[in-house]
Short mmCIF file of the C-alpha atoms (twelve columns), coordinates in Angstrom:
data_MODEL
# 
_entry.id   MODEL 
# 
loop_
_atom_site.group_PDB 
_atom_site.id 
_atom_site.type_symbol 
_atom_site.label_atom_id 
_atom_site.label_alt_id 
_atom_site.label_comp_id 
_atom_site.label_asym_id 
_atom_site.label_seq_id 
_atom_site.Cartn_x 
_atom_site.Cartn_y 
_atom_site.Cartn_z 
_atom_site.pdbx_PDB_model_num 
ATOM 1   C CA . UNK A 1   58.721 84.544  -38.722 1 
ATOM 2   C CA . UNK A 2   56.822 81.404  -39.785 1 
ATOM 3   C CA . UNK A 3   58.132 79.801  -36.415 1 
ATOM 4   C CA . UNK A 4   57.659 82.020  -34.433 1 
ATOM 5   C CA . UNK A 5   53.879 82.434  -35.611 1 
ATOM 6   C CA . UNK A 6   54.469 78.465  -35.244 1 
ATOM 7   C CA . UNK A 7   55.165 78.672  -31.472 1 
ATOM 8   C CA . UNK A 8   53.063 81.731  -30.685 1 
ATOM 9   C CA . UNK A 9   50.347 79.028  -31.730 1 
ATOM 10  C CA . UNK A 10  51.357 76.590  -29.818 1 
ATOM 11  C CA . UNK A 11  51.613 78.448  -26.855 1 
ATOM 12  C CA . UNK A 12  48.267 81.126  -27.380 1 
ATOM 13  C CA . UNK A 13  46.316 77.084  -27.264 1 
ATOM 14  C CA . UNK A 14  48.315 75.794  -24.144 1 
ATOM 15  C CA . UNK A 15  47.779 78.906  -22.191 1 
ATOM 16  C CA . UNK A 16  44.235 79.743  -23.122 1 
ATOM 17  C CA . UNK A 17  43.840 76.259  -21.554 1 
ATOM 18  C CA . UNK A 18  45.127 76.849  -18.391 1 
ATOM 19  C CA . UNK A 19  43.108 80.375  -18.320 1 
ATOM 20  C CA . UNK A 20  39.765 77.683  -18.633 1 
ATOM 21  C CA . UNK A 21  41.311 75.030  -16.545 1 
ATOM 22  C CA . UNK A 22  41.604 77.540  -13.495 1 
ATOM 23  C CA . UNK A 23  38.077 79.533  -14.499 1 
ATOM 24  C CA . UNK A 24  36.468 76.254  -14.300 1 
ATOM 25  C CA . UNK A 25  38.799 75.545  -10.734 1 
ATOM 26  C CA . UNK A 26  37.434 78.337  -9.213  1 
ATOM 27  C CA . UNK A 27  33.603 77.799  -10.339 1 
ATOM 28  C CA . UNK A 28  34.385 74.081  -9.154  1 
ATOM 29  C CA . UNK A 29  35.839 75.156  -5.571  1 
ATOM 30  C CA . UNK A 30  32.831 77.485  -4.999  1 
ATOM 31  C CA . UNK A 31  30.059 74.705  -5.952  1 
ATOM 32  C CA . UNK A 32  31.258 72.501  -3.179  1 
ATOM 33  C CA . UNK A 33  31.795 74.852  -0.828  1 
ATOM 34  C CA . UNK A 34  28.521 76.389  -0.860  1 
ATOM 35  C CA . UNK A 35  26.446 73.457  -1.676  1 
ATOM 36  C CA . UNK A 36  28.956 71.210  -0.026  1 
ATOM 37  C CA . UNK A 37  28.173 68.191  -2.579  1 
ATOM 38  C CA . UNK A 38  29.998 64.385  -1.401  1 
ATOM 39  C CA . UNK A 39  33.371 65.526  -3.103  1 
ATOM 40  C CA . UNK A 40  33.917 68.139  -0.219  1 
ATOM 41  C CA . UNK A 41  34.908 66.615  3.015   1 
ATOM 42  C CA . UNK A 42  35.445 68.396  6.158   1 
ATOM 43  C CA . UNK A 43  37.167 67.492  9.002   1 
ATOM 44  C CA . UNK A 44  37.262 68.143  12.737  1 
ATOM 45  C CA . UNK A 45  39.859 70.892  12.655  1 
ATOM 46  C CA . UNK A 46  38.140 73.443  10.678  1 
ATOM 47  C CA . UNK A 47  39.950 72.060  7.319   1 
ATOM 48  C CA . UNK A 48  38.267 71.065  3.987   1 
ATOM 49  C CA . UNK A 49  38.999 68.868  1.265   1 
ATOM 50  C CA . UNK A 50  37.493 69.000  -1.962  1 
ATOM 51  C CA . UNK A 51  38.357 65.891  -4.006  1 
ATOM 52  C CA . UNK A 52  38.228 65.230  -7.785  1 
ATOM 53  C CA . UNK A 53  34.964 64.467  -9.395  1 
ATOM 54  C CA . UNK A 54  33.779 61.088  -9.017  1 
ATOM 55  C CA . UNK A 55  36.780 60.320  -7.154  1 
ATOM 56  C CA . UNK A 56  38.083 59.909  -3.474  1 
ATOM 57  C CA . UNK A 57  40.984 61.763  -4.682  1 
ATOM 58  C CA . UNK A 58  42.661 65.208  -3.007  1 
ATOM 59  C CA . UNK A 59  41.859 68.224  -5.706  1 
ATOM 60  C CA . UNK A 60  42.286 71.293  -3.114  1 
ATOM 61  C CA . UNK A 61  43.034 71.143  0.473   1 
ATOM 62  C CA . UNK A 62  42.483 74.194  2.583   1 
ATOM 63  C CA . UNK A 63  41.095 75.761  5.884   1 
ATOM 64  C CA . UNK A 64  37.657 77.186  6.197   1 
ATOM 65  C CA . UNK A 65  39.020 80.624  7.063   1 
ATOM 66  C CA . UNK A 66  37.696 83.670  5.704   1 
ATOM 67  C CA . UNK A 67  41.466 85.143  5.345   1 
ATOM 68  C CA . UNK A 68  42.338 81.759  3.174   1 
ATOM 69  C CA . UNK A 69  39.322 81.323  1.214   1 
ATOM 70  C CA . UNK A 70  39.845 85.134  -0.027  1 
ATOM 71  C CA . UNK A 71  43.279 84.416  -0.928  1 
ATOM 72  C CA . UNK A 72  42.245 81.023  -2.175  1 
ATOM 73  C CA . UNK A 73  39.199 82.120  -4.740  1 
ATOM 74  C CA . UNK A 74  41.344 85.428  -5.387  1 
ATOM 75  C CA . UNK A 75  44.948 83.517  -6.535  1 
ATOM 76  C CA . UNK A 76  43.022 81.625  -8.895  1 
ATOM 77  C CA . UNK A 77  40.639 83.741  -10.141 1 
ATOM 78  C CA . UNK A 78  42.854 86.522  -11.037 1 
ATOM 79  C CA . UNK A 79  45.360 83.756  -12.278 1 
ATOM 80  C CA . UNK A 80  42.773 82.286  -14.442 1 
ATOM 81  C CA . UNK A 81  42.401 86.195  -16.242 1 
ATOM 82  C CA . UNK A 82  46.343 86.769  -16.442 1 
ATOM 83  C CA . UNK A 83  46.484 83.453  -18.050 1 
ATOM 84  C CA . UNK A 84  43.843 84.779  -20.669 1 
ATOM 85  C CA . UNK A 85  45.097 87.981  -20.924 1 
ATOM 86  C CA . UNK A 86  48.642 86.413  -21.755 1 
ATOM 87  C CA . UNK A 87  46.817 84.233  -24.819 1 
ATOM 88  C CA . UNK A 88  45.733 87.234  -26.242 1 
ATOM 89  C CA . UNK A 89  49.012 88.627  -26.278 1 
ATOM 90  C CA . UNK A 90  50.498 85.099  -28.089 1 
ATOM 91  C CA . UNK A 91  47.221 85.233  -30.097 1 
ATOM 92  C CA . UNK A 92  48.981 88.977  -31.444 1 
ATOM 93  C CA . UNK A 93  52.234 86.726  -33.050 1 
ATOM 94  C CA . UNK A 94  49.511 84.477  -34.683 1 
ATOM 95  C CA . UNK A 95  48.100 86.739  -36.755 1 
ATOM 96  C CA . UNK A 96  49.059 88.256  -40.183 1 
ATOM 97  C CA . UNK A 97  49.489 91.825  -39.902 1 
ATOM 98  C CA . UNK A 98  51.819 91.760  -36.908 1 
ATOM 99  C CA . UNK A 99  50.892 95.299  -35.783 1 
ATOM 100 C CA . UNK A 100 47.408 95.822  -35.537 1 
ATOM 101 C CA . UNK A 101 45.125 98.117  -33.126 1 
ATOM 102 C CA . UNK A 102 44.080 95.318  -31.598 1 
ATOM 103 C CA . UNK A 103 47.138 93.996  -31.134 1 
ATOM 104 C CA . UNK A 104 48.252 96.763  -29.231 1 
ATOM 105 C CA . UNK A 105 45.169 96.353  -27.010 1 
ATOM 106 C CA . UNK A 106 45.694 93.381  -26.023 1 
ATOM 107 C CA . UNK A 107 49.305 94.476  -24.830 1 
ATOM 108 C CA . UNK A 108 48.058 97.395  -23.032 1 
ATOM 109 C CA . UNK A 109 45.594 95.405  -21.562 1 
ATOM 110 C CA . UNK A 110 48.178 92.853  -20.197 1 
ATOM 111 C CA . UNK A 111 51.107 95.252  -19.213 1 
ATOM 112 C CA . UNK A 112 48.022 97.750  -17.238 1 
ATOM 113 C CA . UNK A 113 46.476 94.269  -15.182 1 
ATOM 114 C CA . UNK A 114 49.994 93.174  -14.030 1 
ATOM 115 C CA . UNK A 115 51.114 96.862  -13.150 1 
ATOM 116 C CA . UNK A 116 47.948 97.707  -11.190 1 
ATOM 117 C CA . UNK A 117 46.168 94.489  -10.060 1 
ATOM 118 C CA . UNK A 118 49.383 92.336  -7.935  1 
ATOM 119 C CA . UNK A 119 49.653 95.774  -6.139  1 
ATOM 120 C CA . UNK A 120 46.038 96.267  -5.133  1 
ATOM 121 C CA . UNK A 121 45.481 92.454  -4.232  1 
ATOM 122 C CA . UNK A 122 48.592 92.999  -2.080  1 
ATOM 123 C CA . UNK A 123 47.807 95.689  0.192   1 
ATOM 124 C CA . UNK A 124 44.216 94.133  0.116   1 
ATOM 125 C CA . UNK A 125 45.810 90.547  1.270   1 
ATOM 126 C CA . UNK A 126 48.454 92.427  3.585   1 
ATOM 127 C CA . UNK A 127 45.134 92.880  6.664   1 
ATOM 128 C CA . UNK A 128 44.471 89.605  6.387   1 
ATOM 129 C CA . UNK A 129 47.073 87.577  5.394   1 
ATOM 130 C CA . UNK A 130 50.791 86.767  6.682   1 
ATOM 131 C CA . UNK A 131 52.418 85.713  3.275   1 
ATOM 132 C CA . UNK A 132 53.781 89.115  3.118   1 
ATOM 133 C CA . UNK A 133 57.052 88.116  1.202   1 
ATOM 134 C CA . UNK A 134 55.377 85.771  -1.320  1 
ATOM 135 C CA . UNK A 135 52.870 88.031  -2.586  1 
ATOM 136 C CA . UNK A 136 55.908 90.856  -2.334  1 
ATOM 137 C CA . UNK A 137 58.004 88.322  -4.793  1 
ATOM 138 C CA . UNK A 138 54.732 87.954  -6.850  1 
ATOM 139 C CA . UNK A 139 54.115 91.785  -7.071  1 
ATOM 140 C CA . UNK A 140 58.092 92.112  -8.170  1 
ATOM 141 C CA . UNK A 141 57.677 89.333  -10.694 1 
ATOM 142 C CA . UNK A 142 54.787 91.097  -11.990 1 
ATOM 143 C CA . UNK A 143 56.069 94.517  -12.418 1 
ATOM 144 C CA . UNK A 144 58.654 93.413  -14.148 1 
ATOM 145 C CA . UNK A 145 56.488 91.190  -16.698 1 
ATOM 146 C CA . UNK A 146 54.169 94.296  -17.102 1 
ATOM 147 C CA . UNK A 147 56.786 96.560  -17.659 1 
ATOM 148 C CA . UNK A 148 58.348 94.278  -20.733 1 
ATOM 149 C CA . UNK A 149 54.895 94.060  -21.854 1 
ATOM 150 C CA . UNK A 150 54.835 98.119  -22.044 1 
ATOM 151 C CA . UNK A 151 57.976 97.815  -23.932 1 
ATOM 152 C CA . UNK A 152 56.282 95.719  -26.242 1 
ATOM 153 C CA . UNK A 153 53.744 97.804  -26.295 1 
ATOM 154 C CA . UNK A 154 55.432 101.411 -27.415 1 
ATOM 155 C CA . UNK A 155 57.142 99.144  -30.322 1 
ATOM 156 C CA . UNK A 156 53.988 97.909  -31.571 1 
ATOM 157 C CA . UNK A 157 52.385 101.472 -31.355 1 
ATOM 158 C CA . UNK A 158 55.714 102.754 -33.423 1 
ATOM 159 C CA . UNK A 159 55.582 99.897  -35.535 1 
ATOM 160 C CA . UNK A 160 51.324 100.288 -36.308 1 
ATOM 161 C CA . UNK A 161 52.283 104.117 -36.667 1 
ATOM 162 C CA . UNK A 162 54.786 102.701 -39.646 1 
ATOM 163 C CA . UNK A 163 53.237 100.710 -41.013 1 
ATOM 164 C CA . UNK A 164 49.831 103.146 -41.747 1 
ATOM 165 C CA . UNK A 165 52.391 105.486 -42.875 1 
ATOM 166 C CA . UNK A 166 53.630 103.069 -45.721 1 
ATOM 167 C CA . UNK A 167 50.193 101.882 -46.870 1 
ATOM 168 C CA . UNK A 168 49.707 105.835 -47.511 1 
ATOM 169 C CA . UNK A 169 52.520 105.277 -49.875 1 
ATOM 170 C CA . UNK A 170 51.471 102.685 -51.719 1 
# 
């Protein structure tokens, strides 16, 4: 158990990261293009670029397209809270008491977003978007992660429900 609390560690800091990295992406994306600052550059042919800070380097290239912008601010967004949500489930294997309440919140919390929010960004995305069979491979992938993560979550619940039972042995 010590390496897997180990790894769990590891992995709750790496993620939580990349849950910041892409919050701070999508704040980033949305300061230049409404106060269009010097690192966004736009071009003849209704594209955009939006370079690095302090830099003449490429950061997000894009078209300045109501349809793509949604998708755009929407992908990353929602990626940014399913990479958060998936820290707090790693942050669960970190901790002591293995199953805990909270534990088991943050599980329900993460199996219920990838159930119910890939499927209602999908038929929102399907009127305005023709990427129909990636977001249907996303949805899939999703499902699938959310329904291991309910599986996780019914043997936490047993194993909380055992464990209270034992302490009112002891």
């Amino acid at each position: 158990m010590k390496t897997v609390r180990w790894l769990s560690g590891i992995l709750f800091w790496v993620v939580r990261v990349c849950a910041y990295l892409y919050g701070i992406t999508v704040l980033y994306a949305a300061y230049n293009l409404i106060f269009e600052p010097a690192t966004l550059v736009l071009e003849d042919n209704n594209r955009f670029i939006i370079n690095y800070p302090f830099t003449g380097r490429a950061f997000l290239l894009g078209w300045l397209d109501m349809a793509f912008l949604c998708e755009m601010f929407l992908g990353i967004g929602l990626y940014a809270v399913f990479f958060y949500l998936l820290s707090n489930v790693f942050k669960i294997f970190r901790d002591k008491p293995l199953f805990t309440a909270k534990g088991i919140s943050h599980l329900t919390r993460f199996y219920f977003a990838n159930l119910t929010v890939p499927v209602a960004v999908a038929i929102l995305l399907s009127f305005i978007s023709s990427e129909l069979s990636i977001m249907f491979m996303i949805v899939v992938l999703h499902a699938i992660l959310g329904i291991f993560a309910y599986f996780m979550t019914a043997i936490f619940k047993q194993g909380y429900l055992l464990q209270k039972d034992q302490e009112l042995y002891i």
